[in-house]
PDB file of C-alpha atoms in Angstrom:
ATOM      1  CA  UNK K  10      15.683   8.128  11.732  1.00 83.00           C
ATOM      2  CA  UNK K  11      14.582   4.724  10.466  1.00 92.00           C
ATOM      3  CA  UNK K  12      12.234   4.585   7.505  1.00 95.00           C
ATOM      4  CA  UNK K  13      10.523   1.729   5.727  1.00 95.00           C
ATOM      5  CA  UNK K  14       9.013   1.372   2.310  1.00 96.00           C
ATOM      6  CA  UNK K  15       5.404   0.240   2.314  1.00 97.00           C
ATOM      7  CA  UNK K  16       2.462  -0.089  -0.030  1.00 98.00           C
ATOM      8  CA  UNK K  17      -0.955   0.981   1.151  1.00 98.00           C
ATOM      9  CA  UNK K  18      -4.108  -0.272  -0.590  1.00 98.00           C
ATOM     10  CA  UNK K  19      -7.287   1.707  -0.047  1.00 98.00           C
ATOM     11  CA  UNK K  20     -10.797   0.794  -1.171  1.00 98.00           C
ATOM     12  CA  UNK K  21     -13.358   3.576  -0.950  1.00 97.00           C
ATOM     13  CA  UNK K  22     -17.006   2.499  -0.982  1.00 97.00           C
ATOM     14  CA  UNK K  23     -18.345   5.853   0.264  1.00 95.00           C
ATOM     15  CA  UNK K  24     -17.521   8.548  -2.287  1.00 90.00           C
ATOM     16  CA  UNK K  25     -18.141  11.227   0.357  1.00 93.00           C
ATOM     17  CA  UNK K  26     -14.837  10.164   1.969  1.00 94.00           C
ATOM     18  CA  UNK K  27     -12.738  10.826  -1.155  1.00 91.00           C
ATOM     19  CA  UNK K  28     -12.184  14.520  -0.449  1.00 93.00           C
ATOM     20  CA  UNK K  29     -11.044  13.790   3.118  1.00 96.00           C
ATOM     21  CA  UNK K  30      -8.682  11.052   1.904  1.00 96.00           C
ATOM     22  CA  UNK K  31      -7.122  13.456  -0.592  1.00 95.00           C
ATOM     23  CA  UNK K  32      -6.607  16.043   2.164  1.00 96.00           C
ATOM     24  CA  UNK K  33      -4.972  13.464   4.448  1.00 97.00           C
ATOM     25  CA  UNK K  34      -2.698  12.231   1.659  1.00 97.00           C
ATOM     26  CA  UNK K  35      -1.722  15.825   0.901  1.00 97.00           C
ATOM     27  CA  UNK K  36      -0.675  16.243   4.551  1.00 97.00           C
ATOM     28  CA  UNK K  37       1.619  13.200   4.208  1.00 98.00           C
ATOM     29  CA  UNK K  38       2.861  14.155   0.732  1.00 97.00           C
ATOM     30  CA  UNK K  39       6.495  14.466   1.801  1.00 97.00           C
ATOM     31  CA  UNK K  40       6.593  10.692   2.399  1.00 97.00           C
ATOM     32  CA  UNK K  41       4.627   9.505  -0.630  1.00 98.00           C
ATOM     33  CA  UNK K  42       6.718   7.987  -3.428  1.00 97.00           C
ATOM     34  CA  UNK K  43       3.805   7.495  -5.796  1.00 97.00           C
ATOM     35  CA  UNK K  44       0.068   7.167  -5.961  1.00 97.00           C
ATOM     36  CA  UNK K  45      -2.399   5.514  -8.321  1.00 96.00           C
ATOM     37  CA  UNK K  46      -6.139   6.012  -8.172  1.00 94.00           C
ATOM     38  CA  UNK K  47      -8.629   3.963 -10.153  1.00 95.00           C
ATOM     39  CA  UNK K  48     -12.333   4.793 -10.237  1.00 94.00           C
ATOM     40  CA  UNK K  49     -14.205   1.512 -10.710  1.00 96.00           C
ATOM     41  CA  UNK K  50     -17.497   2.902 -11.968  1.00 93.00           C
ATOM     42  CA  UNK K  51     -19.194  -0.479 -12.537  1.00 96.00           C
ATOM     43  CA  UNK K  52     -18.929  -1.180  -8.788  1.00 95.00           C
ATOM     44  CA  UNK K  53     -19.211   2.457  -7.618  1.00 93.00           C
ATOM     45  CA  UNK K  54     -15.924   2.259  -5.700  1.00 96.00           C
ATOM     46  CA  UNK K  55     -12.503   3.889  -5.873  1.00 96.00           C
ATOM     47  CA  UNK K  56      -9.241   1.941  -5.554  1.00 97.00           C
ATOM     48  CA  UNK K  57      -6.130   3.818  -4.427  1.00 97.00           C
ATOM     49  CA  UNK K  58      -2.583   2.481  -4.102  1.00 98.00           C
ATOM     50  CA  UNK K  59       0.090   4.452  -2.277  1.00 98.00           C
ATOM     51  CA  UNK K  60       3.840   3.743  -2.185  1.00 97.00           C
ATOM     52  CA  UNK K  61       5.391   5.398   0.859  1.00 97.00           C
ATOM     53  CA  UNK K  62       8.835   5.725   2.480  1.00 96.00           C
ATOM     54  CA  UNK K  63       8.460   6.914   6.073  1.00 96.00           C
ATOM     55  CA  UNK K  64       9.024   5.994   9.713  1.00 96.00           C
ATOM     56  CA  UNK K  65       6.774   3.119  10.749  1.00 94.00           C
ATOM     57  CA  UNK K  66       4.791   5.281  13.176  1.00 95.00           C
ATOM     58  CA  UNK K  67       4.024   7.778  10.390  1.00 97.00           C
ATOM     59  CA  UNK K  68       2.814   4.980   8.102  1.00 97.00           C
ATOM     60  CA  UNK K  69       0.657   3.564  10.894  1.00 96.00           C
ATOM     61  CA  UNK K  70      -0.795   7.004  11.673  1.00 97.00           C
ATOM     62  CA  UNK K  71      -1.672   7.567   8.012  1.00 98.00           C
ATOM     63  CA  UNK K  72      -3.281   4.141   7.736  1.00 97.00           C
ATOM     64  CA  UNK K  73      -5.224   4.716  10.951  1.00 97.00           C
ATOM     65  CA  UNK K  74      -6.588   8.096   9.874  1.00 97.00           C
ATOM     66  CA  UNK K  75      -7.738   6.751   6.534  1.00 97.00           C
ATOM     67  CA  UNK K  76      -9.135   3.528   8.003  1.00 96.00           C
ATOM     68  CA  UNK K  77     -11.382   5.452  10.421  1.00 97.00           C
ATOM     69  CA  UNK K  78     -13.271   7.118   7.589  1.00 97.00           C
ATOM     70  CA  UNK K  79     -16.752   5.769   6.815  1.00 96.00           C
ATOM     71  CA  UNK K  80     -16.893   3.303   3.934  1.00 96.00           C
ATOM     72  CA  UNK K  81     -13.101   3.029   3.629  1.00 97.00           C
ATOM     73  CA  UNK K  82     -10.890  -0.075   3.970  1.00 97.00           C
ATOM     74  CA  UNK K  83      -7.094   0.091   4.110  1.00 98.00           C
ATOM     75  CA  UNK K  84      -4.327  -2.511   4.276  1.00 98.00           C
ATOM     76  CA  UNK K  85      -0.594  -1.902   4.437  1.00 97.00           C
ATOM     77  CA  UNK K  86       2.261  -4.185   3.387  1.00 97.00           C
ATOM     78  CA  UNK K  87       5.746  -3.319   4.691  1.00 95.00           C
ATOM     79  CA  UNK K  88       9.053  -4.136   3.062  1.00 93.00           C
ATOM     80  CA  UNK K  89      11.732  -5.756   5.217  1.00 88.00           C
ATOM     81  CA  UNK K  90      14.263  -3.109   4.186  1.00 81.00           C
ATOM     82  CA  UNK K  91      14.895  -0.450   6.838  1.00 81.00           C
ATOM     83  CA  UNK K  92      16.792   2.717   5.879  1.00 87.00           C
ATOM     84  CA  UNK K  93      18.694   4.833   8.372  1.00 84.00           C
ATOM     85  CA  UNK K  94      18.576   8.483   7.394  1.00 71.00           C
TER      86      UNK K  94
END
């Protein structure tokens, strides 16, 4: 199986989506290397960064599920390194 390392940046403008995001990330926990969440209270948003090592289709599925939530933006940057496990 080929896996790639990627970084996912998530901006949450609708705080009602936070619980759903956490549930989705929990479902993909086996692939997550690390996570950092920053509540930006002055702007009433949450900023989440995820480092992930997974097959490209898994990363795309995760990004798609999160990106469909109301008030949520997500962007993913992929490394060029591909691992064969």
